């Protein structure tokens, strides 16, 4: 997350989204690019986390042991299992989060007259971003989890697209939003804290509010 947040401003410059009245799609593109770069760097750790969470038994294996076992069984490619769905998820997640937050701040400021630096502005904007993130990311979370947890000796899905098609046709489209409320309850506080802390740190360093 820190990398995805930190890369947003440079990507806004790249995509021409740094102007005050920049369109939503440019902000979304900047957020998506930052998310993709962050995901490429973090994918190995994401795979390890998923493996550790899915492990059976009383004792949870250490990260080092999980990494060694994964390297022995699947090689370096094992650390990038599900990379296509992970990058797609990160692009949608970060694009939605940053663009909706950026856009919501403008709407809140115009409607209330509050400052962009106000904690209230940042809070309501972040909560809005968290809701829309849940709507767009839930399908990608479902696909990513299915791909990462499928056994190496019994391949069920060929790739992210194949997984998405099989879930939609065999289990129904609404399966993608299964567990919406728990996901939202996780995203709402974390997104709000992330964005507010990020904004406060920017202020401490003398940078302007997003």
Coordinates of C-alpha atoms in Angstrom, one line a residue, residues 27-188:
X27 CA -7.1 10.0 -12.2
X28 CA -8.2 6.4 -12.5
X29 CA -5.4 5.7 -15.0
X30 CA -2.8 7.2 -12.6
X31 CA -4.1 5.2 -9.7
X32 CA -4.1 2.0 -11.8
X33 CA -0.6 2.5 -13.0
X34 CA 0.6 3.0 -9.4
X35 CA -1.3 -0.1 -8.3
X36 CA 0.2 -2.2 -11.1
X37 CA 3.8 -1.2 -10.2
X38 CA 3.2 -1.8 -6.5
X39 CA 1.6 -5.2 -7.2
X40 CA 4.6 -6.4 -9.3
X41 CA 6.9 -5.6 -6.4
X42 CA 4.6 -7.1 -3.7
X43 CA 3.3 -10.2 -5.5
X44 CA 5.8 -12.7 -3.9
X45 CA 4.8 -11.5 -0.4
X46 CA 1.1 -11.7 -1.3
X47 CA 1.5 -15.4 -2.4
X48 CA 3.3 -16.2 0.8
X49 CA 0.6 -14.6 2.9
X50 CA -2.1 -16.5 1.1
X51 CA -0.2 -19.8 1.5
X52 CA 0.3 -19.2 5.2
X53 CA -3.4 -18.3 5.7
X54 CA -4.5 -21.5 3.8
X55 CA -2.1 -23.8 5.7
X56 CA -3.7 -26.6 7.8
X57 CA -2.6 -27.8 11.2
X58 CA -2.2 -26.2 14.6
X59 CA 1.1 -24.4 13.9
X60 CA 1.3 -21.8 11.2
X61 CA 4.5 -22.2 9.2
X62 CA 7.0 -19.3 9.2
X63 CA 7.4 -17.1 6.2
X64 CA 10.9 -18.4 5.6
X65 CA 9.8 -22.0 5.7
X66 CA 6.8 -21.2 3.4
X67 CA 9.2 -19.5 0.9
X68 CA 11.6 -22.4 1.0
X69 CA 8.8 -25.0 0.4
X70 CA 7.4 -22.9 -2.4
X71 CA 10.8 -22.5 -4.1
X72 CA 11.5 -26.2 -3.8
X73 CA 8.1 -27.3 -5.2
X74 CA 7.4 -24.6 -7.9
X75 CA 10.6 -22.6 -8.4
X76 CA 10.7 -18.9 -8.8
X77 CA 7.5 -19.0 -10.9
X78 CA 5.6 -20.0 -7.8
X79 CA 6.1 -16.6 -6.3
X80 CA 4.4 -15.0 -9.3
X81 CA 1.4 -17.4 -9.4
X82 CA -1.7 -15.4 -10.1
X83 CA 0.3 -12.4 -11.2
X84 CA -2.2 -11.6 -13.9
X85 CA -5.2 -11.5 -11.6
X86 CA -3.1 -9.8 -8.9
X87 CA -2.0 -6.9 -11.1
X88 CA -5.5 -6.6 -12.5
X89 CA -6.9 -6.4 -9.0
X90 CA -4.3 -3.9 -7.9
X91 CA -5.0 -1.7 -10.9
X92 CA -8.8 -1.7 -10.2
X93 CA -8.3 -1.4 -6.4
X94 CA -5.8 1.5 -6.5
X95 CA -7.5 3.1 -9.5
X96 CA -10.8 3.1 -7.7
X97 CA -9.4 4.1 -4.3
X98 CA -7.3 7.1 -5.5
X99 CA -9.6 8.4 -8.2
X100 CA -12.7 8.1 -6.0
X101 CA -10.9 9.7 -3.1
X102 CA -9.5 12.5 -5.3
X103 CA -12.9 13.1 -6.9
X104 CA -14.9 12.9 -3.6
X105 CA -12.7 15.4 -2.0
X106 CA -13.6 18.0 -4.7
X107 CA -17.3 17.2 -4.2
X108 CA -17.1 17.5 -0.4
X109 CA -15.1 20.7 -0.6
X110 CA -17.6 22.3 -3.0
X111 CA -20.7 21.1 -1.1
X112 CA -19.5 22.0 2.4
X113 CA -16.8 24.7 2.0
X114 CA -14.4 22.7 4.2
X115 CA -10.7 22.8 3.4
X116 CA -9.0 20.0 1.5
X117 CA -6.8 19.6 4.5
X118 CA -9.7 19.2 6.9
X119 CA -9.9 15.8 8.6
X120 CA -13.7 15.8 8.0
X121 CA -13.1 16.2 4.3
X122 CA -10.5 13.5 4.2
X123 CA -12.7 11.1 6.4
X124 CA -15.9 11.4 4.2
X125 CA -13.8 11.1 1.0
X126 CA -12.0 8.0 2.3
X127 CA -15.2 6.3 3.4
X128 CA -16.7 6.9 -0.1
X129 CA -13.6 5.5 -1.7
X130 CA -13.7 2.4 0.5
X131 CA -17.3 1.6 -0.5
X132 CA -16.6 1.9 -4.3
X133 CA -13.4 -0.2 -3.8
X134 CA -15.4 -3.0 -2.4
X135 CA -17.8 -2.9 -5.3
X136 CA -15.0 -3.1 -7.9
X137 CA -12.5 -5.3 -6.1
X138 CA -14.7 -8.2 -4.8
X139 CA -14.7 -10.1 -8.1
X140 CA -10.9 -9.9 -8.4
X141 CA -10.5 -11.0 -4.8
X142 CA -12.5 -14.1 -5.5
X143 CA -10.5 -14.9 -8.7
X144 CA -7.2 -14.3 -7.0
X145 CA -8.0 -16.5 -4.0
X146 CA -9.1 -19.4 -6.3
X147 CA -6.0 -19.2 -8.4
X148 CA -3.5 -19.0 -5.6
X149 CA -5.1 -21.8 -3.6
X150 CA -5.5 -24.3 -6.4
X151 CA -3.2 -27.3 -6.0
X152 CA -0.1 -27.4 -8.2
X153 CA -0.8 -31.1 -9.2
X154 CA -4.5 -30.5 -10.1
X155 CA -4.9 -27.4 -12.2
X156 CA -8.6 -26.3 -12.1
X157 CA -8.2 -22.9 -13.8
X158 CA -5.8 -22.0 -16.6
X159 CA -5.7 -18.3 -15.9
X160 CA -7.7 -15.4 -14.5
X161 CA -10.1 -15.2 -17.4
X162 CA -10.7 -18.9 -17.4
X163 CA -11.3 -18.7 -13.6
X164 CA -13.8 -15.8 -14.0
X165 CA -15.7 -17.6 -16.8
X166 CA -16.0 -20.8 -14.8
X167 CA -17.2 -19.1 -11.6
X168 CA -19.8 -17.1 -13.6
X169 CA -21.1 -20.0 -15.5
X170 CA -20.9 -22.7 -12.8
X171 CA -21.7 -20.8 -9.7
X172 CA -23.5 -17.6 -11.0
X173 CA -22.3 -14.0 -11.3
X174 CA -23.3 -13.0 -7.8
X175 CA -20.7 -15.4 -6.5
X176 CA -18.1 -12.6 -7.2
X177 CA -19.7 -10.5 -4.5
X178 CA -20.0 -13.2 -1.9
X179 CA -18.8 -11.9 1.4
X180 CA -19.4 -8.2 0.4
X181 CA -20.1 -6.9 3.9
X182 CA -17.0 -8.5 5.6
X183 CA -14.9 -7.2 2.8
X184 CA -16.4 -3.7 3.1
X185 CA -15.9 -3.8 6.9
X186 CA -12.2 -4.5 6.3
X187 CA -11.8 -1.9 3.5
X188 CA -13.7 0.9 5.2

